[in-house]
Amino acid sequence: MGLEFIHIITNNQPHVLRIQMWDYAKKTYFAEYDNFVVAGNDENYKLKSLGDYKGNAGDMMRFSENQEFRLCPKLKRGWWDLKGDHQLCNLNGNISHQEITNKFEFIYWGQMNWGNSCNNIRQVMMLLTPKAAYLKKQSEMIKN
């Protein structure tokens, strides 16, 4: 999508961010944030807000809140406040086709109960939905 586009849409109206992840055993995890907002270029695309968390993956993005988006020269990829091995999640890392642990150049999601070390994940999707549309769909699901 691009950071400028994400900044524009998340500042135009409230958005829900859902992160869907699959581990190497094909188990599914998710993290959902109900007020995802990214600042503009003048603030280095700071992750201004996540809102409330729900999910079964753990609240690993919370540690990136209020951090600027940075490019890691070694990986040529960016994330919020990426400083080598100090991040608790990075969904913009390299893709691995086999299970690995504690390799921070790959996509990973912190240290939670679904792994004893850095959870390198097989597949990830980040989905942005306007909060009004999200709430409408939730309401319709409850009615049915």
mmCIF file of C-alpha atoms in Angstrom:
data_model
loop_
_atom_site.group_PDB
_atom_site.id
_atom_site.type_symbol
_atom_site.label_atom_id
_atom_site.label_comp_id
_atom_site.label_asym_id
_atom_site.label_seq_id
_atom_site.Cartn_x
_atom_site.Cartn_y
_atom_site.Cartn_z
ATOM 1 C CA MET A 1 0.000 0.000 0.000
ATOM 2 C CA GLY A 2 2.639 2.544 0.944
ATOM 3 C CA LEU A 3 2.989 4.579 4.105
ATOM 4 C CA GLU A 4 1.639 7.834 2.656
ATOM 5 C CA PHE A 5 -1.562 6.122 1.525
ATOM 6 C CA ILE A 6 -1.946 4.407 4.914
ATOM 7 C CA HIS A 7 -1.413 7.777 6.609
ATOM 8 C CA ILE A 8 -4.109 9.426 4.474
ATOM 9 C CA ILE A 9 -6.777 6.771 4.972
ATOM 10 C CA THR A 10 -6.150 6.225 8.696
ATOM 11 C CA ASN A 11 -6.318 9.963 9.361
ATOM 12 C CA ASN A 12 -9.473 10.393 7.275
ATOM 13 C CA GLN A 13 -11.567 7.999 9.371
ATOM 14 C CA PRO A 14 -10.994 5.386 12.114
ATOM 15 C CA HIS A 15 -9.665 2.022 10.919
ATOM 16 C CA VAL A 16 -9.344 -1.461 12.375
ATOM 17 C CA LEU A 17 -6.091 -3.327 11.703
ATOM 18 C CA ARG A 18 -6.292 -7.129 11.726
ATOM 19 C CA ILE A 19 -3.095 -9.132 11.488
ATOM 20 C CA GLN A 20 -3.673 -12.757 10.533
ATOM 21 C CA MET A 21 -0.736 -15.151 11.005
ATOM 22 C CA TRP A 22 -0.018 -18.818 10.342
ATOM 23 C CA ASP A 23 2.809 -20.739 11.945
ATOM 24 C CA TYR A 24 4.627 -23.679 10.366
ATOM 25 C CA ALA A 25 2.147 -26.155 11.869
ATOM 26 C CA LYS A 26 -0.558 -24.172 10.010
ATOM 27 C CA LYS A 27 -2.106 -22.942 13.240
ATOM 28 C CA THR A 28 -3.805 -19.564 12.947
ATOM 29 C CA TYR A 29 -3.292 -16.544 15.185
ATOM 30 C CA PHE A 30 -4.591 -13.005 15.009
ATOM 31 C CA ALA A 31 -4.120 -9.590 16.546
ATOM 32 C CA GLU A 32 -6.716 -6.910 16.022
ATOM 33 C CA TYR A 33 -6.410 -3.204 16.854
ATOM 34 C CA ASP A 34 -9.486 -0.978 16.773
ATOM 35 C CA ASN A 35 -7.914 2.442 16.159
ATOM 36 C CA PHE A 36 -4.918 2.130 13.821
ATOM 37 C CA VAL A 37 -3.458 5.554 12.908
ATOM 38 C CA VAL A 38 -0.193 6.364 11.110
ATOM 39 C CA ALA A 39 1.283 9.897 11.068
ATOM 40 C CA GLY A 40 2.536 11.577 7.907
ATOM 41 C CA ASN A 41 5.967 12.052 6.390
ATOM 42 C CA ASP A 42 6.642 15.103 8.594
ATOM 43 C CA GLU A 43 6.581 12.740 11.618
ATOM 44 C CA ASN A 44 8.416 9.877 9.859
ATOM 45 C CA TYR A 45 5.184 7.856 9.632
ATOM 46 C CA LYS A 46 5.021 7.373 13.396
ATOM 47 C CA LEU A 47 2.590 4.691 14.556
ATOM 48 C CA LYS A 48 0.342 7.141 16.412
ATOM 49 C CA SER A 49 -2.326 4.776 17.695
ATOM 50 C CA LEU A 50 -3.330 1.149 17.823
ATOM 51 C CA GLY A 51 -6.392 1.413 20.042
ATOM 52 C CA ASP A 52 -7.609 -1.623 21.937
ATOM 53 C CA TYR A 53 -6.210 -5.103 21.248
ATOM 54 C CA LYS A 54 -8.028 -8.388 20.899
ATOM 55 C CA GLY A 55 -6.777 -11.705 19.611
ATOM 56 C CA ASN A 56 -4.832 -14.852 20.413
ATOM 57 C CA ALA A 57 -1.410 -13.825 19.088
ATOM 58 C CA GLY A 58 -0.380 -11.454 21.865
ATOM 59 C CA ASP A 59 -0.201 -7.673 21.807
ATOM 60 C CA MET A 60 3.268 -7.442 20.259
ATOM 61 C CA MET A 61 2.609 -4.311 18.164
ATOM 62 C CA ARG A 62 1.977 -2.328 21.343
ATOM 63 C CA PHE A 63 5.734 -1.943 21.726
ATOM 64 C CA SER A 64 5.879 -0.154 18.347
ATOM 65 C CA GLU A 65 3.199 2.390 19.253
ATOM 66 C CA ASN A 66 4.464 6.000 19.131
ATOM 67 C CA GLN A 67 7.571 4.871 17.247
ATOM 68 C CA GLU A 68 8.746 6.172 13.866
ATOM 69 C CA PHE A 69 8.939 3.961 10.795
ATOM 70 C CA ARG A 70 12.592 3.230 10.053
ATOM 71 C CA LEU A 71 14.424 1.435 7.303
ATOM 72 C CA CYS A 72 16.924 -1.180 8.403
ATOM 73 C CA PRO A 73 19.960 -0.734 6.100
ATOM 74 C CA LYS A 74 20.977 -4.383 6.509
ATOM 75 C CA LEU A 75 17.572 -5.772 5.510
ATOM 76 C CA LYS A 76 16.503 -2.964 3.145
ATOM 77 C CA ARG A 77 13.067 -3.197 4.763
ATOM 78 C CA GLY A 78 11.354 -1.087 7.352
ATOM 79 C CA TRP A 79 9.188 -1.309 10.440
ATOM 80 C CA TRP A 80 8.301 0.937 13.346
ATOM 81 C CA ASP A 81 11.456 1.674 15.361
ATOM 82 C CA LEU A 82 13.372 -1.248 13.915
ATOM 83 C CA LYS A 83 16.639 -1.413 15.856
ATOM 84 C CA GLY A 84 18.160 -4.779 15.118
ATOM 85 C CA ASP A 85 17.172 -7.453 17.613
ATOM 86 C CA HIS A 86 15.206 -5.171 19.922
ATOM 87 C CA GLN A 87 11.839 -5.256 18.182
ATOM 88 C CA LEU A 88 9.146 -7.588 19.418
ATOM 89 C CA CYS A 89 7.575 -7.912 16.002
ATOM 90 C CA ASN A 90 8.436 -7.220 12.376
ATOM 91 C CA LEU A 91 5.958 -8.215 9.705
ATOM 92 C CA ASN A 92 8.060 -6.750 6.922
ATOM 93 C CA GLY A 93 11.002 -9.131 7.170
ATOM 94 C CA ASN A 94 12.167 -11.816 4.776
ATOM 95 C CA ILE A 95 10.004 -14.880 4.142
ATOM 96 C CA SER A 96 11.269 -18.273 5.269
ATOM 97 C CA HIS A 97 10.039 -21.515 3.733
ATOM 98 C CA GLN A 98 11.005 -23.557 6.777
ATOM 99 C CA GLU A 99 10.600 -23.204 10.526
ATOM 100 C CA ILE A 100 13.366 -21.198 12.143
ATOM 101 C CA THR A 101 13.839 -19.563 15.532
ATOM 102 C CA ASN A 102 15.476 -16.335 16.646
ATOM 103 C CA LYS A 103 16.314 -15.095 13.147
ATOM 104 C CA PHE A 104 15.237 -11.478 13.265
ATOM 105 C CA GLU A 105 15.714 -10.809 9.563
ATOM 106 C CA PHE A 106 12.621 -12.948 8.892
ATOM 107 C CA ILE A 107 8.967 -12.130 9.558
ATOM 108 C CA TYR A 108 8.328 -12.656 13.255
ATOM 109 C CA TRP A 109 5.849 -11.943 16.020
ATOM 110 C CA GLY A 110 7.493 -11.737 19.418
ATOM 111 C CA GLN A 111 7.815 -14.287 22.149
ATOM 112 C CA MET A 112 4.434 -15.559 23.179
ATOM 113 C CA ASN A 113 2.832 -18.754 24.427
ATOM 114 C CA TRP A 114 2.727 -20.200 20.912
ATOM 115 C CA GLY A 115 6.513 -20.458 20.841
ATOM 116 C CA ASN A 116 9.402 -20.562 23.256
ATOM 117 C CA SER A 117 11.488 -18.104 21.293
ATOM 118 C CA CYS A 118 11.087 -15.612 18.484
ATOM 119 C CA ASN A 119 8.013 -16.724 16.536
ATOM 120 C CA ASN A 120 9.081 -16.686 12.917
ATOM 121 C CA ILE A 121 5.869 -17.090 11.012
ATOM 122 C CA ARG A 122 5.106 -18.809 7.741
ATOM 123 C CA GLN A 123 2.494 -16.420 6.411
ATOM 124 C CA VAL A 124 0.949 -13.094 7.424
ATOM 125 C CA MET A 125 -1.794 -10.778 6.190
ATOM 126 C CA MET A 126 -2.425 -7.257 7.416
ATOM 127 C CA LEU A 127 -5.966 -6.084 6.737
ATOM 128 C CA LEU A 128 -7.230 -2.511 7.155
ATOM 129 C CA THR A 129 -10.974 -1.925 7.401
ATOM 130 C CA PRO A 130 -12.821 1.321 8.071
ATOM 131 C CA LYS A 131 -14.141 0.997 11.623
ATOM 132 C CA ALA A 132 -17.727 1.837 10.592
ATOM 133 C CA ALA A 133 -17.768 -1.020 8.059
ATOM 134 C CA TYR A 134 -16.171 -3.359 10.594
ATOM 135 C CA LEU A 135 -18.788 -2.529 13.249
ATOM 136 C CA LYS A 136 -21.603 -2.935 10.724
ATOM 137 C CA LYS A 137 -20.358 -6.390 9.753
ATOM 138 C CA GLN A 138 -19.992 -7.381 13.411
ATOM 139 C CA SER A 139 -23.574 -6.230 14.065
ATOM 140 C CA GLU A 140 -24.886 -8.226 11.096
ATOM 141 C CA MET A 141 -23.072 -11.348 12.287
ATOM 142 C CA ILE A 142 -24.660 -11.011 15.731
ATOM 143 C CA LYS A 143 -28.143 -10.689 14.197
ATOM 144 C CA ASN A 144 -27.677 -13.855 12.166
#
